[in-house]
PDB file of C-alpha atoms in Angstrom:
ATOM      1  CA  GLY O   1     -12.648  41.905 -31.799  1.00 53.00           C
ATOM      2  CA  ALA O   2      -9.764  43.852 -33.132  1.00 80.00           C
ATOM      3  CA  GLY O   3     -11.410  44.138 -36.221  1.00 93.00           C
ATOM      4  CA  VAL O   4     -14.619  46.273 -37.367  1.00 96.00           C
ATOM      5  CA  SER O   5     -17.603  44.318 -36.715  1.00 97.00           C
ATOM      6  CA  GLN O   6     -21.198  44.892 -38.458  1.00 98.00           C
ATOM      7  CA  SER O   7     -24.367  43.851 -37.843  1.00 97.00           C
ATOM      8  CA  PRO O   8     -26.608  41.690 -39.220  1.00 97.00           C
ATOM      9  CA  SER O   9     -24.719  39.701 -41.396  1.00 97.00           C
ATOM     10  CA  ASN O  10     -27.264  38.894 -43.783  1.00 97.00           C
ATOM     11  CA  LYS O  11     -30.848  40.876 -43.908  1.00 98.00           C
ATOM     12  CA  VAL O  12     -34.296  39.809 -45.897  1.00 98.00           C
ATOM     13  CA  THR O  13     -36.980  42.446 -45.723  1.00 98.00           C
ATOM     14  CA  GLU O  14     -39.685  43.280 -47.704  1.00 97.00           C
ATOM     15  CA  LYS O  15     -40.240  46.030 -50.110  1.00 97.00           C
ATOM     16  CA  GLY O  16     -41.345  49.109 -47.905  1.00 97.00           C
ATOM     17  CA  LYS O  17     -39.860  48.150 -44.931  1.00 98.00           C
ATOM     18  CA  ASP O  18     -37.533  50.092 -42.583  1.00 98.00           C
ATOM     19  CA  VAL O  19     -34.015  48.501 -41.868  1.00 98.00           C
ATOM     20  CA  GLU O  20     -30.986  49.577 -39.691  1.00 98.00           C
ATOM     21  CA  LEU O  21     -27.451  48.520 -40.269  1.00 98.00           C
ATOM     22  CA  ARG O  22     -24.865  48.654 -37.673  1.00 98.00           C
ATOM     23  CA  CYS O  23     -21.287  49.200 -37.659  1.00 98.00           C
ATOM     24  CA  ASP O  24     -18.615  49.238 -34.674  1.00 97.00           C
ATOM     25  CA  PRO O  25     -15.428  50.286 -35.902  1.00 96.00           C
ATOM     26  CA  ILE O  26     -12.119  49.485 -34.771  1.00 94.00           C
ATOM     27  CA  SER O  27     -11.279  51.744 -31.514  1.00 91.00           C
ATOM     28  CA  GLY O  28      -9.480  55.032 -31.831  1.00 88.00           C
ATOM     29  CA  HIS O  29     -10.370  55.254 -35.448  1.00 91.00           C
ATOM     30  CA  THR O  30     -12.354  58.155 -35.657  1.00 90.00           C
ATOM     31  CA  ALA O  31     -12.877  58.330 -39.535  1.00 93.00           C
ATOM     32  CA  LEU O  32     -16.039  55.830 -40.736  1.00 96.00           C
ATOM     33  CA  TYR O  33     -17.335  55.534 -43.986  1.00 97.00           C
ATOM     34  CA  TRP O  34     -20.058  53.646 -45.547  1.00 98.00           C
ATOM     35  CA  TYR O  35     -19.931  52.228 -49.069  1.00 97.00           C
ATOM     36  CA  ARG O  36     -22.493  49.310 -50.760  1.00 97.00           C
ATOM     37  CA  GLN O  37     -21.718  46.841 -53.386  1.00 96.00           C
ATOM     38  CA  SER O  38     -24.539  46.182 -55.775  1.00 92.00           C
ATOM     39  CA  LEU O  39     -24.605  42.879 -57.607  1.00 83.00           C
ATOM     40  CA  GLY O  40     -22.687  43.605 -60.877  1.00 74.00           C
ATOM     41  CA  GLN O  41     -21.571  46.911 -59.741  1.00 78.00           C
ATOM     42  CA  GLY O  42     -18.205  48.183 -58.210  1.00 84.00           C
ATOM     43  CA  LEU O  43     -18.126  49.577 -54.387  1.00 93.00           C
ATOM     44  CA  GLU O  44     -19.651  53.345 -53.922  1.00 94.00           C
ATOM     45  CA  PHE O  45     -19.332  55.596 -51.543  1.00 95.00           C
ATOM     46  CA  LEU O  46     -22.580  56.654 -49.271  1.00 97.00           C
ATOM     47  CA  ILE O  47     -21.200  58.768 -46.421  1.00 97.00           C
ATOM     48  CA  TYR O  48     -18.374  59.446 -43.984  1.00 96.00           C
ATOM     49  CA  PHE O  49     -18.082  60.635 -40.773  1.00 95.00           C
ATOM     50  CA  GLN O  50     -15.338  62.327 -38.709  1.00 92.00           C
ATOM     51  CA  GLY O  51     -16.517  61.766 -35.387  1.00 91.00           C
ATOM     52  CA  ASN O  52     -20.213  62.152 -35.045  1.00 92.00           C
ATOM     53  CA  SER O  53     -20.622  64.715 -37.509  1.00 93.00           C
ATOM     54  CA  ALA O  54     -20.939  63.707 -41.450  1.00 92.00           C
ATOM     55  CA  PRO O  55     -19.149  65.907 -43.416  1.00 91.00           C
ATOM     56  CA  ASP O  56     -19.693  64.293 -46.650  1.00 94.00           C
ATOM     57  CA  LYS O  57     -23.340  62.561 -47.213  1.00 95.00           C
ATOM     58  CA  SER O  58     -22.729  63.085 -50.665  1.00 94.00           C
ATOM     59  CA  GLY O  59     -23.039  59.461 -51.676  1.00 95.00           C
ATOM     60  CA  LEU O  60     -26.598  58.559 -50.176  1.00 97.00           C
ATOM     61  CA  PRO O  61     -29.027  57.727 -53.141  1.00 95.00           C
ATOM     62  CA  SER O  62     -32.344  59.313 -51.933  1.00 96.00           C
ATOM     63  CA  ASP O  63     -33.550  60.614 -48.698  1.00 96.00           C
ATOM     64  CA  ARG O  64     -34.360  57.312 -47.947  1.00 98.00           C
ATOM     65  CA  PHE O  65     -31.266  56.775 -46.670  1.00 98.00           C
ATOM     66  CA  SER O  66     -29.893  57.909 -43.425  1.00 97.00           C
ATOM     67  CA  ALA O  67     -26.953  57.626 -40.941  1.00 97.00           C
ATOM     68  CA  GLU O  68     -25.833  58.612 -37.650  1.00 96.00           C
ATOM     69  CA  ARG O  69     -23.051  57.856 -35.547  1.00 96.00           C
ATOM     70  CA  THR O  70     -23.045  58.411 -31.682  1.00 90.00           C
ATOM     71  CA  GLY O  71     -20.324  58.960 -28.945  1.00 88.00           C
ATOM     72  CA  GLY O  72     -17.575  58.682 -31.711  1.00 85.00           C
ATOM     73  CA  SER O  73     -17.723  55.073 -31.723  1.00 92.00           C
ATOM     74  CA  VAL O  74     -20.940  52.711 -33.675  1.00 96.00           C
ATOM     75  CA  SER O  75     -22.849  54.356 -36.914  1.00 97.00           C
ATOM     76  CA  THR O  76     -26.199  53.416 -38.031  1.00 98.00           C
ATOM     77  CA  LEU O  77     -27.599  53.281 -41.561  1.00 98.00           C
ATOM     78  CA  THR O  78     -30.834  53.421 -41.763  1.00 98.00           C
ATOM     79  CA  ILE O  79     -32.900  52.715 -45.167  1.00 98.00           C
ATOM     80  CA  GLN O  80     -36.781  54.084 -44.920  1.00 98.00           C
ATOM     81  CA  ARG O  81     -39.333  51.971 -47.165  1.00 98.00           C
ATOM     82  CA  THR O  82     -36.602  49.758 -48.929  1.00 98.00           C
ATOM     83  CA  GLN O  83     -36.766  49.261 -52.153  1.00 97.00           C
ATOM     84  CA  GLN O  84     -35.984  45.920 -53.932  1.00 96.00           C
ATOM     85  CA  GLU O  85     -32.713  48.482 -55.736  1.00 95.00           C
ATOM     86  CA  ASP O  86     -31.759  48.848 -52.249  1.00 97.00           C
ATOM     87  CA  SER O  87     -30.165  45.123 -52.392  1.00 97.00           C
ATOM     88  CA  ALA O  88     -26.726  44.881 -52.067  1.00 97.00           C
ATOM     89  CA  VAL O  89     -23.751  44.687 -49.739  1.00 97.00           C
ATOM     90  CA  TYR O  90     -23.471  47.686 -47.428  1.00 98.00           C
ATOM     91  CA  LEU O  91     -19.705  48.191 -46.005  1.00 98.00           C
ATOM     92  CA  CYS O  92     -18.259  49.633 -43.890  1.00 97.00           C
ATOM     93  CA  ALA O  93     -14.850  51.038 -43.312  1.00 96.00           C
ATOM     94  CA  SER O  94     -12.610  52.612 -40.586  1.00 95.00           C
ATOM     95  CA  ARG O  95      -9.461  54.505 -40.415  1.00 92.00           C
ATOM     96  CA  ARG O  96      -7.707  56.469 -37.940  1.00 85.00           C
ATOM     97  CA  PRO O  97      -7.462  60.075 -37.908  1.00 76.00           C
ATOM     98  CA  ILE O  98      -7.441  62.342 -41.136  1.00 69.00           C
ATOM     99  CA  GLY O  99      -3.552  62.762 -41.554  1.00 67.00           C
ATOM    100  CA  GLY O 100      -2.668  59.771 -40.732  1.00 70.00           C
ATOM    101  CA  PRO O 101      -2.599  56.205 -42.274  1.00 71.00           C
ATOM    102  CA  GLU O 102      -5.269  56.093 -45.302  1.00 79.00           C
ATOM    103  CA  THR O 103      -5.405  52.904 -45.075  1.00 86.00           C
ATOM    104  CA  GLN O 104      -9.281  51.932 -44.531  1.00 91.00           C
ATOM    105  CA  TYR O 105     -10.135  48.385 -42.644  1.00 93.00           C
ATOM    106  CA  PHE O 106     -13.410  47.242 -43.733  1.00 95.00           C
ATOM    107  CA  GLY O 107     -16.263  45.188 -41.925  1.00 97.00           C
ATOM    108  CA  PRO O 108     -17.300  41.692 -43.521  1.00 96.00           C
ATOM    109  CA  GLY O 109     -20.484  43.445 -44.929  1.00 97.00           C
ATOM    110  CA  THR O 110     -24.422  43.375 -44.390  1.00 98.00           C
ATOM    111  CA  ARG O 111     -25.998  41.317 -47.393  1.00 97.00           C
ATOM    112  CA  LEU O 112     -29.330  43.173 -47.453  1.00 97.00           C
ATOM    113  CA  LEU O 113     -32.320  41.252 -50.065  1.00 97.00           C
ATOM    114  CA  VAL O 114     -35.284  43.404 -50.428  1.00 97.00           C
ATOM    115  CA  LEU O 115     -38.030  41.202 -51.402  1.00 96.00           C
TER     116      LEU O 115
ATOM    117  CA  ARG C   1     -17.266  57.905 -67.626  1.00 71.00           C
ATOM    118  CA  LYS C   2     -16.529  56.266 -64.466  1.00 83.00           C
ATOM    119  CA  GLU C   3     -13.880  57.973 -62.269  1.00 90.00           C
ATOM    120  CA  VAL C   4     -11.855  54.593 -61.902  1.00 95.00           C
ATOM    121  CA  GLU C   5     -11.312  52.104 -64.637  1.00 95.00           C
ATOM    122  CA  GLN C   6     -10.476  48.532 -64.909  1.00 95.00           C
ATOM    123  CA  ASP C   7     -10.510  45.871 -67.513  1.00 91.00           C
ATOM    124  CA  PRO C   8     -12.849  43.153 -65.675  1.00 92.00           C
ATOM    125  CA  GLY C   9     -10.838  39.882 -66.933  1.00 92.00           C
ATOM    126  CA  PRO C  10     -11.379  37.681 -65.919  1.00 96.00           C
ATOM    127  CA  PHE C  11      -7.165  36.864 -66.330  1.00 96.00           C
ATOM    128  CA  ASN C  12      -7.143  32.716 -66.545  1.00 97.00           C
ATOM    129  CA  VAL C  13      -2.897  32.184 -65.347  1.00 97.00           C
ATOM    130  CA  PRO C  14      -1.205  29.077 -65.086  1.00 97.00           C
ATOM    131  CA  GLU C  15       0.733  28.597 -61.692  1.00 98.00           C
ATOM    132  CA  GLY C  16       3.967  30.093 -61.956  1.00 98.00           C
ATOM    133  CA  ALA C  17       3.005  32.248 -64.700  1.00 98.00           C
ATOM    134  CA  THR C  18       3.261  36.423 -64.439  1.00 98.00           C
ATOM    135  CA  VAL C  19       0.170  38.492 -64.920  1.00 97.00           C
ATOM    136  CA  ALA C  20       0.017  42.322 -65.057  1.00 97.00           C
ATOM    137  CA  PHE C  21      -3.003  44.342 -65.460  1.00 97.00           C
ATOM    138  CA  ASN C  22      -3.787  48.341 -65.301  1.00 95.00           C
ATOM    139  CA  CYS C  23      -6.388  50.888 -64.011  1.00 96.00           C
ATOM    140  CA  THR C  24      -7.137  54.248 -65.337  1.00 97.00           C
ATOM    141  CA  TYR C  25      -8.247  56.977 -63.405  1.00 96.00           C
ATOM    142  CA  SER C  26      -9.876  60.104 -64.551  1.00 95.00           C
ATOM    143  CA  ASN C  27      -9.331  63.045 -61.853  1.00 93.00           C
ATOM    144  CA  SER C  28      -5.765  64.538 -62.277  1.00 92.00           C
ATOM    145  CA  ALA C  29      -5.700  65.859 -58.739  1.00 90.00           C
ATOM    146  CA  SER C  30      -5.823  62.170 -57.406  1.00 91.00           C
ATOM    147  CA  GLN C  31      -3.908  61.823 -54.370  1.00 88.00           C
ATOM    148  CA  SER C  32      -3.537  58.503 -53.338  1.00 92.00           C
ATOM    149  CA  PHE C  33      -3.262  54.786 -54.742  1.00 95.00           C
ATOM    150  CA  PHE C  34      -4.001  51.597 -53.956  1.00 95.00           C
ATOM    151  CA  TRP C  35      -4.905  48.173 -54.723  1.00 96.00           C
ATOM    152  CA  TYR C  36      -7.404  46.426 -52.533  1.00 96.00           C
ATOM    153  CA  ARG C  37      -8.080  42.733 -53.183  1.00 97.00           C
ATOM    154  CA  GLN C  38     -11.633  40.981 -52.154  1.00 96.00           C
ATOM    155  CA  ASP C  39     -12.206  37.091 -51.972  1.00 96.00           C
ATOM    156  CA  CYS C  40     -15.713  36.099 -53.374  1.00 92.00           C
ATOM    157  CA  ARG C  41     -18.397  37.405 -50.683  1.00 90.00           C
ATOM    158  CA  LYS C  42     -15.838  38.883 -48.466  1.00 93.00           C
ATOM    159  CA  GLU C  43     -14.710  42.359 -48.114  1.00 94.00           C
ATOM    160  CA  PRO C  44     -11.589  44.228 -49.629  1.00 94.00           C
ATOM    161  CA  LYS C  45      -8.038  43.807 -47.910  1.00 94.00           C
ATOM    162  CA  LEU C  46      -5.738  46.502 -48.807  1.00 93.00           C
ATOM    163  CA  LEU C  47      -3.170  44.790 -50.768  1.00 95.00           C
ATOM    164  CA  MET C  48      -0.647  47.868 -51.108  1.00 94.00           C
ATOM    165  CA  SER C  49      -0.243  51.406 -51.360  1.00 92.00           C
ATOM    166  CA  VAL C  50       1.060  53.132 -54.833  1.00 94.00           C
ATOM    167  CA  TYR C  51       3.426  55.172 -54.613  1.00 89.00           C
ATOM    168  CA  SER C  52       5.170  57.613 -57.351  1.00 88.00           C
ATOM    169  CA  SER C  53       8.521  55.681 -57.818  1.00 89.00           C
ATOM    170  CA  GLY C  54       6.786  52.003 -57.914  1.00 89.00           C
ATOM    171  CA  ASN C  55       6.800  49.633 -55.013  1.00 94.00           C
ATOM    172  CA  GLU C  56       7.531  46.232 -54.749  1.00 95.00           C
ATOM    173  CA  ASP C  57       5.796  43.905 -52.003  1.00 94.00           C
ATOM    174  CA  GLY C  58       7.546  40.372 -52.193  1.00 96.00           C
ATOM    175  CA  ARG C  59       5.756  38.680 -55.521  1.00 98.00           C
ATOM    176  CA  PHE C  60       3.517  42.101 -56.491  1.00 98.00           C
ATOM    177  CA  THR C  61       4.581  45.201 -58.144  1.00 97.00           C
ATOM    178  CA  ALA C  62       2.808  48.423 -58.135  1.00 97.00           C
ATOM    179  CA  GLN C  63       3.487  51.355 -60.271  1.00 96.00           C
ATOM    180  CA  LEU C  64       1.942  54.697 -60.804  1.00 96.00           C
ATOM    181  CA  ASN C  65       2.266  57.050 -64.119  1.00 94.00           C
ATOM    182  CA  ARG C  66       0.616  60.471 -63.029  1.00 93.00           C
ATOM    183  CA  ALA C  67       1.052  62.077 -66.701  1.00 93.00           C
ATOM    184  CA  SER C  68      -1.034  59.217 -68.438  1.00 94.00           C
ATOM    185  CA  GLN C  69      -3.296  58.656 -65.698  1.00 95.00           C
ATOM    186  CA  TYR C  70      -3.227  54.561 -64.954  1.00 94.00           C
ATOM    187  CA  ILE C  71      -1.479  52.650 -61.837  1.00 96.00           C
ATOM    188  CA  SER C  72      -0.461  48.857 -62.579  1.00 97.00           C
ATOM    189  CA  LEU C  73      -0.457  45.741 -60.423  1.00 98.00           C
ATOM    190  CA  LEU C  74       2.400  43.032 -61.579  1.00 98.00           C
ATOM    191  CA  ILE C  75       2.056  39.783 -59.868  1.00 98.00           C
ATOM    192  CA  ARG C  76       4.700  37.265 -60.389  1.00 98.00           C
ATOM    193  CA  ASP C  77       5.240  33.574 -59.774  1.00 98.00           C
ATOM    194  CA  SER C  78       1.397  33.450 -59.612  1.00 98.00           C
ATOM    195  CA  LYS C  79      -0.125  31.066 -56.472  1.00 98.00           C
ATOM    196  CA  LEU C  80      -3.394  29.424 -56.740  1.00 98.00           C
ATOM    197  CA  SER C  81      -4.196  31.490 -53.377  1.00 97.00           C
ATOM    198  CA  ASP C  82      -3.578  35.058 -55.871  1.00 98.00           C
ATOM    199  CA  SER C  83      -6.965  34.276 -56.889  1.00 98.00           C
ATOM    200  CA  ALA C  84      -9.598  37.255 -56.749  1.00 98.00           C
ATOM    201  CA  THR C  85     -10.499  40.155 -57.486  1.00 97.00           C
ATOM    202  CA  TYR C  86      -8.477  43.064 -57.498  1.00 98.00           C
ATOM    203  CA  LEU C  87      -9.673  46.559 -56.672  1.00 96.00           C
ATOM    204  CA  CYS C  88      -7.872  49.515 -58.087  1.00 96.00           C
ATOM    205  CA  VAL C  89      -8.384  52.376 -55.674  1.00 95.00           C
ATOM    206  CA  VAL C  90      -8.065  55.987 -55.537  1.00 95.00           C
ATOM    207  CA  ILE C  91      -8.421  59.203 -53.234  1.00 93.00           C
ATOM    208  CA  THR C  92      -8.815  62.465 -54.696  1.00 90.00           C
ATOM    209  CA  ASP C  93     -10.899  64.331 -51.413  1.00 88.00           C
ATOM    210  CA  SER C  94      -9.760  65.449 -48.450  1.00 85.00           C
ATOM    211  CA  TRP C  95     -11.909  63.435 -46.603  1.00 88.00           C
ATOM    212  CA  GLY C  96      -9.996  60.352 -47.795  1.00 89.00           C
ATOM    213  CA  LYS C  97     -12.952  58.608 -49.411  1.00 91.00           C
ATOM    214  CA  LEU C  98     -12.185  55.770 -51.522  1.00 93.00           C
ATOM    215  CA  GLN C  99     -13.180  55.443 -55.205  1.00 94.00           C
ATOM    216  CA  PHE C 100     -13.065  51.895 -56.351  1.00 95.00           C
ATOM    217  CA  GLY C 101     -13.125  50.251 -59.634  1.00 95.00           C
ATOM    218  CA  ALA C 102     -15.363  47.675 -60.937  1.00 93.00           C
ATOM    219  CA  GLY C 103     -12.140  45.099 -60.545  1.00 95.00           C
ATOM    220  CA  THR C 104     -10.211  42.889 -62.470  1.00 96.00           C
ATOM    221  CA  GLN C 105     -10.840  39.343 -62.206  1.00 96.00           C
ATOM    222  CA  VAL C 106      -7.572  36.817 -61.483  1.00 98.00           C
ATOM    223  CA  VAL C 107      -7.843  32.962 -62.089  1.00 98.00           C
ATOM    224  CA  VAL C 108      -4.901  30.936 -61.148  1.00 98.00           C
ATOM    225  CA  THR C 109      -5.209  27.461 -62.448  1.00 97.00           C
ATOM    226  CA  PRO C 110      -2.795  24.527 -61.473  1.00 95.00           C
TER     227      PRO C 110
END
């Protein structure tokens, strides 16, 4: 497809389990961002990738959160030992290389519910 | 204090009327400014960028006041389809990460 895709669209897990969320950016978009939107909260930045490297991980809330990107394309956000406060919509966005247009295109998100 | 602040609303607007709302940002080094629109349970989508001289896109007009550090959005001739949450977004750093306000809810009524 032409847009950013994310999977799964919904994930229900038990507290303490690990989850992996996947993002497929738009082809050619070297910059990739993860955000999350908790109920009643605004969107907050988690991590930024330029190619396969992550120069800004400042938004990751704890060391239970990690992310990687391979081949300059697909990215995976992993949450270990999930907690109930991790319940949120996790959104991925991509854009053309830094220096180009700043518009970020968002995927539909993964709704995570931790029971 | 949050980096980007918005009135959460809701702004209840009769169809055909005009509505305007503001957003303030705290970092004077902010470089780029946008309005995104988010429909219920959907991802945010870019509505328009905001330029220093102000800009218009159809029924939508955006203004930037750097001295007072606020951005505004005005919607003329409101349509039912304009009902959504409008997110004020600012870029402050060189990585381009977006800083979002909590959003202003607009409800257009028949």
